[in-house]
Coordinates of C-alpha atoms and ligand atoms in Angstrom, one line a residue:
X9 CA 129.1 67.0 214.8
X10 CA 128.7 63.2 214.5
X11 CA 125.4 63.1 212.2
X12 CA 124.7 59.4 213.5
X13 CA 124.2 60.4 217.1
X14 CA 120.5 60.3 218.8
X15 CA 120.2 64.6 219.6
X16 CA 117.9 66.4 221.8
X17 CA 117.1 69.7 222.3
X18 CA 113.8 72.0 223.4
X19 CA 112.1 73.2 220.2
X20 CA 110.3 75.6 221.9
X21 CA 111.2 79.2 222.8
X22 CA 113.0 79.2 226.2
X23 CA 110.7 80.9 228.6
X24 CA 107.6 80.6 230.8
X25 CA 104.4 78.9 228.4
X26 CA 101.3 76.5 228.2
X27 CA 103.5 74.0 227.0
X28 CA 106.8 73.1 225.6
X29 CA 108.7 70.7 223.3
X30 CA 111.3 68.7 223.5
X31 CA 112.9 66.8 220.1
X32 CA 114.5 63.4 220.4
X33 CA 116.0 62.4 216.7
X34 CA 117.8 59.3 215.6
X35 CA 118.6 55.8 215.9
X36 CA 118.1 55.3 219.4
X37 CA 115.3 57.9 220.1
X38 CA 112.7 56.0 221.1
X39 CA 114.8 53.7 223.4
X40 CA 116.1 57.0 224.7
X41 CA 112.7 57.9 225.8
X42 CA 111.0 55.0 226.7
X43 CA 114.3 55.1 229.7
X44 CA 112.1 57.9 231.5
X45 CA 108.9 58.0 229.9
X46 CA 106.3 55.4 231.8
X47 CA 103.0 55.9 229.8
X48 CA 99.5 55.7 232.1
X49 CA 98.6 52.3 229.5
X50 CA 102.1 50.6 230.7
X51 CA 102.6 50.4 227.2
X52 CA 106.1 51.9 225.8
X53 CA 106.9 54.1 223.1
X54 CA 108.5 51.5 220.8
X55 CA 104.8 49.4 221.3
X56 CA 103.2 52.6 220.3
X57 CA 101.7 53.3 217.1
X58 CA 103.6 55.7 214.6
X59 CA 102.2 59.1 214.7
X60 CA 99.9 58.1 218.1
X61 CA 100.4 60.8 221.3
X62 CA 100.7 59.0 224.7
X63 CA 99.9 59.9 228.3
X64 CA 102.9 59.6 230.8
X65 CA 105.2 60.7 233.2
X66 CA 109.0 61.8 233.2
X67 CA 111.0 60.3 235.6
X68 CA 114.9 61.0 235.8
X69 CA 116.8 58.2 235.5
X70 CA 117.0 56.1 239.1
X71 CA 114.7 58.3 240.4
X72 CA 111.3 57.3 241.9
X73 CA 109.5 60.9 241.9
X74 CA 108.4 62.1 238.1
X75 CA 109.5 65.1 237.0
X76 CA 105.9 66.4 234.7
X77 CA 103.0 64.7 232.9
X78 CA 103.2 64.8 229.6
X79 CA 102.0 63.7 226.0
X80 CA 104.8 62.1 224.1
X81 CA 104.6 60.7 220.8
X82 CA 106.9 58.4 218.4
X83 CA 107.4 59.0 214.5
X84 CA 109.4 55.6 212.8
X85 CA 112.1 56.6 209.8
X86 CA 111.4 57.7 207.8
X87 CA 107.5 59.6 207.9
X88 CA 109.4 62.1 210.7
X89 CA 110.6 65.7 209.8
X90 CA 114.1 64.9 210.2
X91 CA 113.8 61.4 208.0
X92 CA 115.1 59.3 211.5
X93 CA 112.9 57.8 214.5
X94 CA 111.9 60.7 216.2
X95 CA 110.2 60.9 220.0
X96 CA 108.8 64.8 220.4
X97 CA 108.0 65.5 224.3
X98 CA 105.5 68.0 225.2
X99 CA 105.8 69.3 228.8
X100 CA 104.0 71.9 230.7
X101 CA 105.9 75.2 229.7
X102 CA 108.0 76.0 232.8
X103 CA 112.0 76.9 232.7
X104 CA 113.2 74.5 235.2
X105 CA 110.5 71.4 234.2
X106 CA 111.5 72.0 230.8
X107 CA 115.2 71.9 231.5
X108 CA 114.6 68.6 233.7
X109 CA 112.7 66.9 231.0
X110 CA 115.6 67.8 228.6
X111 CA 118.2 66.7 231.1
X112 CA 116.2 63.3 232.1
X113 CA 116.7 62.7 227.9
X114 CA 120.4 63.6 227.8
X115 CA 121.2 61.4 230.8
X116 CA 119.5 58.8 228.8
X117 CA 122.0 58.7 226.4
X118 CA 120.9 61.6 223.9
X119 CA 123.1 64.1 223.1
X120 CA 122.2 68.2 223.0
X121 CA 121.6 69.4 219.2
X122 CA 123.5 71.7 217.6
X123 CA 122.1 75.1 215.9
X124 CA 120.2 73.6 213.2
X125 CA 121.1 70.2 213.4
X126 CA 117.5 69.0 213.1
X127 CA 116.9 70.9 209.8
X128 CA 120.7 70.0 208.7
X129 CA 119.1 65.9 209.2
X130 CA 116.5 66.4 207.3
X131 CA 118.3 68.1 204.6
X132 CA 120.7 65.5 204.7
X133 CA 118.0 62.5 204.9
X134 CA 116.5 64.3 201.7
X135 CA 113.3 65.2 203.1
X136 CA 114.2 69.2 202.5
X137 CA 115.9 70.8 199.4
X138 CA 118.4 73.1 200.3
X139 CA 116.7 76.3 199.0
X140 CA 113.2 74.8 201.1
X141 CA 115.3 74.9 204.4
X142 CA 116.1 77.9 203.6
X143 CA 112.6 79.1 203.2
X144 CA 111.7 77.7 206.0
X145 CA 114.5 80.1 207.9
X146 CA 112.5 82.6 206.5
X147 CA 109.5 81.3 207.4
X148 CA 110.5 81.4 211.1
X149 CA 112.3 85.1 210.5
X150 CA 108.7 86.4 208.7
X151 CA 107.0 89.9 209.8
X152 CA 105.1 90.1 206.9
X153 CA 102.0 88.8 205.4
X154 CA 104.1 88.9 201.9
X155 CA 107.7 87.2 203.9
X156 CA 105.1 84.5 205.1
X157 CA 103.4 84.0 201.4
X158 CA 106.9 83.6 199.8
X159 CA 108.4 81.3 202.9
X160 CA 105.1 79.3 202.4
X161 CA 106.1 79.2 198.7
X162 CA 109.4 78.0 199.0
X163 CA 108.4 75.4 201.4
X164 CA 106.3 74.1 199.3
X165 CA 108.9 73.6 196.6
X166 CA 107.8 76.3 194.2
X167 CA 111.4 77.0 193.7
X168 CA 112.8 73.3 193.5
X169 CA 110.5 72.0 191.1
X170 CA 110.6 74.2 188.7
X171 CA 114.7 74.2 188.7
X172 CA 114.5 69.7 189.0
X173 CA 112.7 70.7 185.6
X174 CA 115.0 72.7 184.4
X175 CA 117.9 70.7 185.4
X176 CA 116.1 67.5 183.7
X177 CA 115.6 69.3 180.6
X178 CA 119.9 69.8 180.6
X179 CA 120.3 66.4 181.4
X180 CA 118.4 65.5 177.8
X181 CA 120.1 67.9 175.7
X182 CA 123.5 67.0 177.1
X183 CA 123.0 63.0 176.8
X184 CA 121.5 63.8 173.4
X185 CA 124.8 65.8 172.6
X186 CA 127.0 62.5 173.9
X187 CA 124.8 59.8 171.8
X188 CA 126.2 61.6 169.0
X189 CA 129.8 62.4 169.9
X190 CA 129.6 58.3 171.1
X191 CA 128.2 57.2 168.3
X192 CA 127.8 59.4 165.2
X193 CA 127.0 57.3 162.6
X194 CA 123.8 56.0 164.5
X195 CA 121.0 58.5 164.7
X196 CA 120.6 58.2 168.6
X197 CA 119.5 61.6 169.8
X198 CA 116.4 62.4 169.9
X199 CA 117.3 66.4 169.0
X200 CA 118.8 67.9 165.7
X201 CA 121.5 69.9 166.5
X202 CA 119.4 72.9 166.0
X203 CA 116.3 71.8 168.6
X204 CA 119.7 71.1 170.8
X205 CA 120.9 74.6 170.6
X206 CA 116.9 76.1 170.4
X207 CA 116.2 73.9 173.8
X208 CA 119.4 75.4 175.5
X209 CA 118.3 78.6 174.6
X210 CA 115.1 78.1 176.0
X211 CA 116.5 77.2 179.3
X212 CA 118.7 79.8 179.6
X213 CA 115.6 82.4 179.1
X214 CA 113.8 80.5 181.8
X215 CA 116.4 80.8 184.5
X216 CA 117.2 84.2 183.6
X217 CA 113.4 84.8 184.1
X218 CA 113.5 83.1 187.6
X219 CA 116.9 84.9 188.5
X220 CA 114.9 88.5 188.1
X221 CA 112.4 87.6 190.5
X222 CA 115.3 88.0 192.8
X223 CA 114.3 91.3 192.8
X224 CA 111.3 91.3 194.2
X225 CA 112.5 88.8 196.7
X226 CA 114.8 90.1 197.5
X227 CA 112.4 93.3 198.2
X228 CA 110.3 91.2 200.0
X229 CA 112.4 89.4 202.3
X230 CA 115.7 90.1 202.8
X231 CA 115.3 94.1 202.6
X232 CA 116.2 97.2 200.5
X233 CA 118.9 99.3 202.2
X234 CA 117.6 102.9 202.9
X235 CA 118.3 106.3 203.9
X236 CA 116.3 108.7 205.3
X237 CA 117.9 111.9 204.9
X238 CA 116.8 115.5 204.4
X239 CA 118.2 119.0 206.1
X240 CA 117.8 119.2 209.9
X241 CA 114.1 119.5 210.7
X242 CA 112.3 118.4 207.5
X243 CA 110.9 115.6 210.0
X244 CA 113.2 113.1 208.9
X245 CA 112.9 111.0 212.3
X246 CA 109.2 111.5 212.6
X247 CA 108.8 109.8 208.9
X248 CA 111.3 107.2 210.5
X249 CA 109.2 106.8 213.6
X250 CA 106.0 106.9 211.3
X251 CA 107.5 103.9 208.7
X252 CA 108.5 101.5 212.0
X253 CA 105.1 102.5 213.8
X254 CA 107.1 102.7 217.1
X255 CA 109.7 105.9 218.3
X256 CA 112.5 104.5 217.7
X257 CA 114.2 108.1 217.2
X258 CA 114.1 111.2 219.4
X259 CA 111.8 113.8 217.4
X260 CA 112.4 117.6 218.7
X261 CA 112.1 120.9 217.4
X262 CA 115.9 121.3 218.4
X263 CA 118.2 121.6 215.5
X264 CA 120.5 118.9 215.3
X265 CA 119.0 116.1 217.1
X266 CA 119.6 113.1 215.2
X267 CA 123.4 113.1 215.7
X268 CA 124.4 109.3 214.1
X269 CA 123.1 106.5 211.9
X270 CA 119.8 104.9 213.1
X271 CA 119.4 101.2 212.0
X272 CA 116.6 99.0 211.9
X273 CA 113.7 96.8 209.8
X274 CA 110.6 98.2 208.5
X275 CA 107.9 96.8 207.0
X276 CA 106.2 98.7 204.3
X277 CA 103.6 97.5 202.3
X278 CA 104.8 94.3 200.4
X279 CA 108.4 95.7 200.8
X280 CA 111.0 95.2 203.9
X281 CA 113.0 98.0 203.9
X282 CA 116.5 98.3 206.0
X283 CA 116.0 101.7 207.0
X284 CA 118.2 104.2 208.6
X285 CA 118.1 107.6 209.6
X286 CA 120.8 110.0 209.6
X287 CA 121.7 113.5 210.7
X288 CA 120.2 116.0 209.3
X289 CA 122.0 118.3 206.2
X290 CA 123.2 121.8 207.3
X291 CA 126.6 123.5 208.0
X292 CA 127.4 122.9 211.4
X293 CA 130.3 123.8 213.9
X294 CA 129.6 121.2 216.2
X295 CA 132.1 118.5 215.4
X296 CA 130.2 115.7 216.6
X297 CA 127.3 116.6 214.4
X298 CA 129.7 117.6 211.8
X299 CA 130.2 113.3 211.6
X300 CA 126.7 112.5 212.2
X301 CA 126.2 114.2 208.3
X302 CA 130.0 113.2 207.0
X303 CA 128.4 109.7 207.5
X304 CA 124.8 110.7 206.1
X305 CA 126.3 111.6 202.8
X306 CA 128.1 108.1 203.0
X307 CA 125.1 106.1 204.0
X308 CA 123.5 107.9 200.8
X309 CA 126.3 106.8 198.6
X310 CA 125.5 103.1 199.7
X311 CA 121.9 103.2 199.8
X312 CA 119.3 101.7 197.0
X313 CA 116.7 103.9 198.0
X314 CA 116.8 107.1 199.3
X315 CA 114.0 108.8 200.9
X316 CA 114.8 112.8 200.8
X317 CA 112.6 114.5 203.0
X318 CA 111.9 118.3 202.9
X319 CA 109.8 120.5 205.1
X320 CA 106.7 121.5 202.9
X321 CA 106.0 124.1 205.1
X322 CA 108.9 126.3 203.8
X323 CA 110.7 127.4 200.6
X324 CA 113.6 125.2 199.7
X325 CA 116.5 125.9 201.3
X326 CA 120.4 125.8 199.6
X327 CA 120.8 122.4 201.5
X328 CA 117.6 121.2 199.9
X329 CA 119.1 122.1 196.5
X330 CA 122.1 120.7 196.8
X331 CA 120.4 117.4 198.2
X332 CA 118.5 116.9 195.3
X333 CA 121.5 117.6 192.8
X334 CA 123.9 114.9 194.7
X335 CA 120.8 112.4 194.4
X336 CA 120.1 112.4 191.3
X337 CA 123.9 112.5 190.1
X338 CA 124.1 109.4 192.4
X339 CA 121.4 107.7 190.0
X340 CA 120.2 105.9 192.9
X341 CA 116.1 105.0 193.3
X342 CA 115.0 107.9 195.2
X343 CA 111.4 109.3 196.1
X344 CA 111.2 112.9 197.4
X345 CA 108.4 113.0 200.1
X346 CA 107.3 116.4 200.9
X347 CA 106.3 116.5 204.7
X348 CA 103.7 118.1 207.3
X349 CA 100.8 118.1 204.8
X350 CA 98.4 118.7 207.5
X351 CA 100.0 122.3 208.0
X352 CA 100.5 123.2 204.1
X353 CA 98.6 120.8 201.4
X354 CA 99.9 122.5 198.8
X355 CA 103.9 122.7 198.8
X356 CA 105.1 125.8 196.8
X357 CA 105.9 125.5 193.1
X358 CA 110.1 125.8 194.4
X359 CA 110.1 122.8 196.1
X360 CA 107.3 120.8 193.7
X361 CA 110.3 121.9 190.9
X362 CA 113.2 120.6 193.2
X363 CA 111.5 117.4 193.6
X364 CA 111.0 116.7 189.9
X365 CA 114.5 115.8 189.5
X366 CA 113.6 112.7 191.7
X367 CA 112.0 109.4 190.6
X368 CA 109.0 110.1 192.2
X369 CA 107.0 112.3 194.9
X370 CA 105.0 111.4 197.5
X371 CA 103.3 114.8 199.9
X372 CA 103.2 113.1 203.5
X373 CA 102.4 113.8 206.9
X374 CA 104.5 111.7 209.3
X375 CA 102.4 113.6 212.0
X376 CA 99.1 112.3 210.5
X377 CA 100.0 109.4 208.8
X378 CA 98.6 110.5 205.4
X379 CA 100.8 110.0 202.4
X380 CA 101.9 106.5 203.9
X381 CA 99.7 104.3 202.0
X382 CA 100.8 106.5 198.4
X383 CA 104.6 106.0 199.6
X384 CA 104.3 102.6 200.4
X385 CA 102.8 102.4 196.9
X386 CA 105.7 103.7 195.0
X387 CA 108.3 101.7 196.8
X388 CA 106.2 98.3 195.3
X389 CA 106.3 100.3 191.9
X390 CA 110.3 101.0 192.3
X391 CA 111.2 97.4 193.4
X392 CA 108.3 94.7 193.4
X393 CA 107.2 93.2 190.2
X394 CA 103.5 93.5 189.6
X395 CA 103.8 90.5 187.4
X396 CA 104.8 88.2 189.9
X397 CA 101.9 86.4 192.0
X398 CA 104.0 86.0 195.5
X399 CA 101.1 83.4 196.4
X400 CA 102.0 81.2 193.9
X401 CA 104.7 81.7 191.4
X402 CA 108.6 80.5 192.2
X403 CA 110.7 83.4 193.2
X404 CA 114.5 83.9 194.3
X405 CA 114.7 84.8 197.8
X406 CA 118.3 84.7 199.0
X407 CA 121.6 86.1 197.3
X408 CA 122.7 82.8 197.3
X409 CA 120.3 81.1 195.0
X410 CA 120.8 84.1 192.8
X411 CA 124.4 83.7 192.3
X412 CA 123.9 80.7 191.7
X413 CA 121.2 80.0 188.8
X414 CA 123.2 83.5 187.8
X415 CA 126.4 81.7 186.9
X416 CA 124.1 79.3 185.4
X417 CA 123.0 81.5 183.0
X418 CA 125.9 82.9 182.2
X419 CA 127.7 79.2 181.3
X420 CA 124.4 77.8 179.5
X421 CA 124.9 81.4 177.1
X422 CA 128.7 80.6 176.5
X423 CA 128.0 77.1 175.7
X424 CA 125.4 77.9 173.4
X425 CA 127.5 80.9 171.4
X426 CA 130.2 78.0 171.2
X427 CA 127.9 75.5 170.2
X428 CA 126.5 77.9 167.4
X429 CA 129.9 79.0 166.4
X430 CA 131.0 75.3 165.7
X431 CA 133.0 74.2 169.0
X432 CA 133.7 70.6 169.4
X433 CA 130.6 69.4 171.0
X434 CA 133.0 67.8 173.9
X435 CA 133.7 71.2 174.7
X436 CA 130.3 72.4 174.9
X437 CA 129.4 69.5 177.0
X438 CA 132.0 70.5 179.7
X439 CA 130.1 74.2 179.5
X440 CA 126.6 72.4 180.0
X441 CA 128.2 70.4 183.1
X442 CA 129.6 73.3 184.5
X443 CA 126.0 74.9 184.3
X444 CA 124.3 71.8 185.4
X445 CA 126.5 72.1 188.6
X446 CA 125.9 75.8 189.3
X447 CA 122.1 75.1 189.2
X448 CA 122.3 72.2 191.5
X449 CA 123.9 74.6 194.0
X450 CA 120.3 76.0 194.3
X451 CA 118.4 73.0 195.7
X452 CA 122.0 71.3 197.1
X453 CA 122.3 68.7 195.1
X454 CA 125.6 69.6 194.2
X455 CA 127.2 71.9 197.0
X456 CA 129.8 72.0 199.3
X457 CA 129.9 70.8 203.0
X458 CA 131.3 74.9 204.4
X459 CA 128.3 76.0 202.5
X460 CA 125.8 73.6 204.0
X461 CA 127.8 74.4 207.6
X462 CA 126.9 78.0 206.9
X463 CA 123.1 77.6 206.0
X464 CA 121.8 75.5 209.2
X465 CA 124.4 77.7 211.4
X466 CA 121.5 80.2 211.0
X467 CA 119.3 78.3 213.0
X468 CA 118.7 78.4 216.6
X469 CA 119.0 74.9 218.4
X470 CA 115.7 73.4 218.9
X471 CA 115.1 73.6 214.8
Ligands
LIG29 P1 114.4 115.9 211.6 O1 115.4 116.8 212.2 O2 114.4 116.1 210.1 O3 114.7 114.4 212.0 O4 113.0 116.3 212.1 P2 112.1 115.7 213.3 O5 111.4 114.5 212.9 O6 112.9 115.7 214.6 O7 111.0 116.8 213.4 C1 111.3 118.2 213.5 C2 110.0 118.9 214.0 O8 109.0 118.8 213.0 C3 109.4 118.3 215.3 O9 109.0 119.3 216.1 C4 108.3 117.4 214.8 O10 107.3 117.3 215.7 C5 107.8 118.3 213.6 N1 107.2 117.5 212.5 C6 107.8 116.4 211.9 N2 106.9 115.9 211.0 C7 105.8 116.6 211.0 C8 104.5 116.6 210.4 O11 104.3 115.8 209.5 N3 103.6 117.6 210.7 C9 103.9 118.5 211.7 N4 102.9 119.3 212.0 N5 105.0 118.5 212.4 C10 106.0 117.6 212.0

C-alpha cells in the first residue's frame, strides 16, 4: 500500500439509493477530478473554494456523452478528514452510474482504496488518535443507543485526552527524576522525591480507574458471552427468540428440538450480549442430541453469564438440580429466570429454593414478554457500572486498549515499589519509560506498523 498515492473508492453502501459517494484523497485529487468533472459555471475544482459543493457533469475520459450530474466538492490539506486534498463526488445512487463515476476517477489516474485506507490516512496525517478510529469502527458497528453514546464518546476524544494527560503528567516526574540523576548537586526538579513517588502513585490509581471501565465497555460494546441453557422444554429458545426480538430458533412442544449451539447478538438494555442457545439438559439416546448437550455443558464452562432457565410451571426436576449445582460450582455470573409466568405467577417454593443458589432471579414470560425489563435490569447490575456516565465519562472499549494501559499499570506499580525501596533512580526511569510506552500504545503514539495493519483491516473500503 503506497500511502502517497491519490485513492478512490465509493463511501457509500453498494446498492440501489438517493445518492452516493465517491472519495478522491491525496496529492493529486483534485487534478484527478477536475479530468472528468465539467462544472455548469466552467469553473474547475482547483478554482473552487475550499469546502464549496459544485454543479457538474461526469464524463469518462475521451468521451463526449456524461455519465450523471452531480454535486462535487473540494477540501485543501489539511481541513479534510483524511488531512490530504480531498474531492468527494456525490452521484445519483444507482449500481452501474456509481461504478462509472468510480471508474471515470480511476482511469484518471486514482487508484482503488484499500479496506480502511481513508481512516488509516487520517490516522497517519494525525487528524485521528488511534483509539478515536477505533471508536469510530464502533460507531459505524453501533445497534445500540448506549454503543452509539460510547462511539460518540471516543470520537470525541474522551479517551485520548484524558490519557495525553496522564502521559504529560509521566513525562514531568520522569524529567524531574533525570534533572537530578544529571545534576544532583543543583536543585533542578521541581518534585521532592516523595511528591515524585506520591505523583506516580497517583497516576497509577487513575489508569487503574480508567482500565475498570473496561468492564462496562466492554458490556456495552463488544458483548458478554452467554448461554442459555435449561432442561429440554423450560422455553429456553422462546427466551432466546424473546431477547433478539426476532425467531431466530425453532420453538416446539417436541422434546429435543434445539439440537446444536445457536449464535448471535442481542441487545439488552445497556448491555450487548453474545448469546447462544443450546440443547436442552436431559438423558437422551439419540446420539446426535446426545452432542447437542455434550457441547451445552462446554458452552457453559466458557460462558460469563449464564441464563438457566426452568419451567415454572412444574416442580424441579433432577436435571434442574443438577444444573443449578454445576452453576454455581462453576462460579460463573449466572441469573436463574423462572419461565411461563402468565400460566403460574407463583413458582413453587422447590424451584424458588433451587434458584437461590444463583446470583439472582428473575420470574419471566418469554411468551408475554414480562420479566424482560427486570432481566434486562440485573444483567446492568451484574456487569455495567452505575457510576459511569456513558454520555460523558472516558471508558475502555476494546481489549486492546485495556491490555494496554493494563501493562501500564502494572510497570508504573513496579517502578514505584523500586523507587520506594531505594533502586537507582536510572533504573526506575527505564520502568517509567517502559510504562510511558505501553500507554502510548492506547492513542498510537507509540505502536507497531502489524498492529496499525490490523486495526483499519476492519474497515470496509469506502471508509
Ligand atoms: P426449549 O426446549 O427449552 O428451548 O423450549 P421452547 O422454547 O422450545 O418451548 C417449549 C414449549 O414451551 C413450547 O411449546 C413453547 O411455546 C412453550 N413456552 C415457552 N415459553 C413459554 C412461556 O413463557 N409461556 C408459555 N405459556 N409457553 C411457553
Amino acid at each position: 500500500m503506497n500511502l502517497l498515492d491519490t485513492i478512490a473508492a465509493v463511501s457509500t453502501p453498494y446498492g440501489k439509493g438517493g445518492v452516493a459517494l465517491i472519495r478522491i484523497s491525496g496529492a493529486d485529487a483534485i487534478a484527478v477530478a477536475d479530468k472528468i468533472f465539467k462544472s455548469r459555471s466552467g469553473k474547475s475544482l482547483a478554482e473552487s473554494e475550499h469546502g464549496r459543493m459544485t454543479y457538474g457533469e461526469i464524463f469518462m475520459p475521451g468521451e463526449s456523452d456524461s455519465v450523471d450530474d452531480v454535486m462535487a466538492v473540494a477540501f485543501r490539506a489539511p481541513r479534510s478528514f483524511t488531512g490530504e486534498d480531498t474531492v468527494e463526488i456525490t452521484c445519483h445512487g444507482g449500481v452501474l452510474v456509481t461504478r462509472k463515476v468510480l471508474s471515470a476517477v480511476l482511469l484518471s489516474g486514482a487508484r482503488a482504496a484499500e479496506a480502511g485506507e481513508f481512516t488509516r490516512r487520517a490516522y497517519i496525517s494525525g487528524k485521528l488518535k488511534l483509539n478515536e478510529a477505533e471508536a469510530l469502527g464502533d460507531l459505524l458497528e453501533a445497534k445500540s443507543e448506549s454503543q452509539l453514546s460510547l462511539a460518540r464518546g471516543g470520537m470525541k476524544g474522551r479517551l485520548s485526552k484524558k490519557m495525553g494527560e496522564l502521559y504529560d503528567d509521566l513525562r514531568r516526574v520522569l524529567s524531574g527524576i533525570y534533572a537530578v540523576i544529571d545534576f544532583p548537586d543543583e536543585d533542578l526538579s521541581e518534585m521532592s522525591r516523595e511528591e515524585m513517588e506520591s505523583e506516580i502513585g497517583r497516576v497509577a490509581a487513575d489508569l487503574r480507574r480508567l482500565a475498570d471501565t473496561y468492564g462496562t465497555g466492554r458490556a456495552v460494546s463488544e458483548g458478554i458471552p452467554t448461554v442459555i441453557c435449561g432442561r429440554t422444554n423450560a422455553g429456553k429458545s422462546s427466551v432466546y427468540n424473546r431477547i433478539l426480538g426476532y425467531d431466530a430458533a425453532i420453538v416446539t412442544d417436541v422434546e429435543g428440538t434445539t439440537r446444536d449451539v445457536l449464535r448471535e447478538t442481542a441487545i439488552l438494555g445497556k448491555a450487548t450480549l453474545l448469546l447462544c442457545d443450546t440443547a436442552g439438559l436431559r438423558s437422551t439416546d439419540d446420539k446426535v442430541e446426545s452432542i447437542g448437550i455434550e457441547r451445552s455443558l462446554k458452552e457453559i464452562e466458557d460462558a460469563e453469564l449464564v441464563l438457566a432457565v426452568f419451567d415454572g410451571t412444574r416442580a424441579p426436576t433432577d436435571e434442574d438440580v443438577s444444573l443449578a449445582e454445576k452453576i454455581g460450582a462453576s462460579g460463573v455470573a449466572s441469573i436463574a429466570l423462572i419461565n411461563k409466568s402468565d400460566l403460574c405467577a407463583n413458582p413453587c417454593g422447590e424451584l424458588l429454593d433451587i434458584c437461590s443458589s444463583f446470583g439472582k432471579t428473575v420470574v419471566l414470560s418469554a411468551a408475554s414478554g414480562e420479566g424482560f425489563d427486570a432481566l434486562a435490569a440485573a444483567v446492568e447490575e451484574l456487569f455495567i457500572d452505575v457510576e459511569i456516565d456513558i454520555k460523558k465519562d472516558a471508558v475502555v472499549t476494546g481489549a486492546r486498549q485495556f491490555a494496554a494501559l493494563n501493562s501500564c499499570c502494572e510497570l508504573l506499580c513496579r517502578a514505584l515499589e523500586d523507587m520506594k525501596s531505594g533502586v537507582s533512580l536510572d533504573a526506575c526511569c527505564v520502568g517509567i519509560e517502559c510504562a510511558m510506552s505501553a500507554l502510548g500504545e492506547v492513542d498510537g503514539r507509540e505502536i507497531g506498523e502489524e498492529i496499525v495493519a490490523d486495526i483499519f483491516s476492519r474497515f470496509c473500503v469506502g471508509k
